[in-house]
Short mmCIF file of C-alpha atoms in Angstrom, two decimals:
data_model
loop_
_atom_site.label_atom_id
_atom_site.label_comp_id
_atom_site.label_asym_id
_atom_site.label_seq_id
_atom_site.Cartn_x
_atom_site.Cartn_y
_atom_site.Cartn_z
CA MET A 1 12.22 -12.17 22.81
CA ALA A 2 15.88 -12.98 21.72
CA LYS A 3 14.53 -17.24 21.44
CA VAL A 4 11.53 -16.68 20.34
CA LEU A 5 12.45 -14.46 16.48
CA PRO A 6 14.63 -17.25 15.43
CA VAL A 7 11.68 -19.99 16.02
CA VAL A 8 9.32 -17.71 14.01
CA PHE A 9 11.73 -17.16 11.43
CA ASN A 10 12.93 -20.39 10.85
CA SER A 11 9.68 -21.51 11.38
CA ALA A 12 8.46 -19.52 8.46
CA ALA A 13 11.23 -20.27 6.32
CA ALA A 14 10.62 -24.21 6.22
CA ASN A 15 6.93 -22.99 5.71
CA GLY A 16 7.30 -20.43 3.68
CA PRO A 17 6.58 -16.91 5.29
CA PRO A 18 2.49 -15.84 5.63
CA PRO A 19 1.50 -12.96 3.65
CA ILE A 20 1.00 -10.44 6.93
CA TRP A 21 4.45 -10.77 7.31
CA GLY A 22 5.69 -8.57 4.11
CA ALA A 23 3.13 -5.84 4.97
CA ILE A 24 3.94 -5.80 8.71
CA ILE A 25 7.61 -5.47 8.21
CA GLY A 26 7.08 -2.83 5.24
CA SER A 27 4.86 -0.66 7.11
CA VAL A 28 6.82 -0.22 9.57
CA VAL A 29 10.16 0.62 8.16
CA ALA A 30 7.83 2.96 6.00
CA PHE A 31 6.33 4.90 9.07
CA ILE A 32 9.95 4.74 10.66
CA ALA A 33 11.32 6.25 7.71
CA GLN A 34 8.36 9.01 6.73
CA PHE A 35 8.68 9.64 11.07
CA ALA A 36 12.07 10.36 11.33
CA LEU A 37 12.11 12.32 7.98
CA PHE A 38 9.21 14.15 8.54
CA ASN A 39 9.35 15.26 11.94
CA ILE A 40 13.64 16.35 11.53
CA CYS A 41 12.57 18.53 8.38
CA THR A 42 9.30 20.16 11.13
CA CYS A 43 11.57 20.47 13.90
CA ALA A 44 14.27 21.93 11.77
CA MET A 45 11.76 24.19 9.92
CA TYR A 46 9.57 25.53 11.84
CA ASP A 47 9.18 27.05 15.66
CA ALA A 48 5.67 26.06 16.30
CA PHE A 49 3.61 28.41 13.99
CA TYR A 50 6.14 30.73 12.40
CA ARG A 51 8.26 29.41 9.74
CA ARG A 52 12.53 29.43 10.63
CA HIS A 53 13.04 29.29 6.56
CA PRO A 54 10.04 29.64 4.84
CA GLY A 55 11.88 28.97 1.22
CA TRP A 56 13.40 26.32 2.61
CA THR A 57 9.94 25.49 4.22
CA ASN A 58 8.45 25.65 -0.15
CA VAL A 59 10.96 22.89 -1.32
CA HIS A 60 10.34 20.75 1.87
CA HIS A 61 7.35 20.63 1.18
CA ILE A 62 7.02 20.70 -2.98
CA ILE A 63 9.60 17.47 -1.95
CA TRP A 64 7.08 15.99 0.25
CA GLU A 65 4.27 16.23 -2.94
CA ALA A 66 6.50 15.16 -5.36
CA ALA A 67 8.14 11.91 -2.78
CA TRP A 68 3.76 11.35 -2.76
CA ILE A 69 3.12 11.67 -7.18
CA ALA A 70 6.52 8.81 -7.69
CA LEU A 71 5.17 6.93 -4.60
CA SER A 72 1.74 6.94 -7.17
CA VAL A 73 3.26 6.54 -9.91
CA LEU A 74 5.75 3.06 -9.11
CA PHE A 75 2.06 1.69 -7.82
CA VAL A 76 0.63 1.79 -10.70
CA ALA A 77 3.66 0.72 -12.95
CA VAL A 78 3.90 -2.20 -10.39
CA ARG A 79 0.17 -3.27 -10.51
CA VAL A 80 0.83 -2.66 -14.31
CA VAL A 81 3.92 -5.27 -14.09
CA LYS A 82 1.89 -7.64 -12.53
CA LEU A 83 -1.25 -7.52 -14.87
CA THR A 84 0.92 -7.56 -17.57
CA ILE A 85 2.18 -11.20 -15.55
CA VAL A 86 -1.14 -12.65 -14.59
CA ALA A 87 -1.56 -12.13 -19.15
CA ALA A 88 1.05 -13.62 -20.19
CA LEU A 89 0.27 -16.69 -17.89
CA GLN A 90 -3.89 -16.92 -18.78
CA ILE A 91 -2.48 -16.06 -22.06
CA GLY A 92 -5.37 -18.97 -24.52
CA ARG A 93 -7.53 -19.93 -21.50
CA ILE A 94 -11.45 -18.93 -22.30
CA ASP A 95 -12.57 -21.73 -19.35
CA VAL A 96 -12.61 -18.24 -16.74
CA PRO A 97 -12.70 -14.48 -16.51
CA PHE A 98 -9.44 -12.82 -16.63
CA LEU A 99 -9.92 -11.30 -13.44
CA ALA A 100 -11.78 -14.40 -11.31
CA GLU A 101 -10.89 -15.61 -8.43
CA GLY A 102 -7.96 -18.17 -9.06
CA VAL A 103 -6.61 -16.65 -11.38
CA GLY A 104 -2.95 -15.08 -10.59
CA ASP A 105 -1.71 -17.59 -7.87
CA LEU A 106 1.35 -18.55 -8.56
CA GLY A 107 2.38 -21.11 -4.98
CA GLY A 108 -0.08 -20.50 -2.90
CA PHE A 109 1.38 -15.95 -3.65
CA ARG A 110 -1.03 -14.44 -4.80
CA LEU A 111 0.12 -11.64 -7.72
CA ASP A 112 -3.29 -8.99 -8.19
CA ARG A 113 -5.33 -8.58 -4.45
CA PHE A 114 -7.26 -5.77 -6.82
CA PRO A 115 -10.20 -7.53 -8.27
CA SER A 116 -11.33 -9.64 -4.79
CA ILE A 117 -10.80 -6.66 -2.84
CA PHE A 118 -12.55 -4.76 -5.46
CA ARG A 119 -15.26 -7.01 -5.58
CA GLN A 120 -15.97 -6.45 -1.51
CA ASP A 121 -15.61 -3.58 -1.52
CA ILE A 122 -18.69 -2.87 -4.19
CA LEU A 123 -20.88 -6.07 -1.51
CA ALA A 124 -20.21 -3.76 1.04
CA HIS A 125 -21.58 -1.13 -0.18
CA GLU A 126 -24.30 -2.88 -2.10
CA ALA A 127 -25.35 -4.34 1.10
CA HIS A 128 -26.03 -0.82 2.79
CA ASN A 129 -27.45 0.26 -0.96
CA HIS A 130 -31.86 0.06 0.91
CA PRO A 131 -34.24 0.80 -2.25
CA TRP A 132 -36.52 1.46 -0.40
CA ILE A 133 -34.91 4.58 0.26
CA GLU A 134 -33.49 5.51 -2.82
#
């Protein structure tokens, strides 16, 4: 394992990292942090279905929900920044629509993947839309 990782990361540094590495590493780190925090708090506050400290358990749940709301707001803010960058790069171009394929690609890095994900979702639902059943 110690001989494989330098080869993988050195080749990735030479050719640019594949787009999946960032998602994998970020997901693993987020999962480990969430798992650790949630299990530590749950083990400290619960005994089977009995709440040892009901007040602190309620505070824990409120903090947990607030963190998810903050994550959602952060996600929206990052997408707004990405769309603003794409819009700034596409000012004056009338030959392609704003959310067309290839718009927002910077050197092999795609800023906003949601238009293509949305299109794939629409096609998946339309493929299962049988007119004779409706």
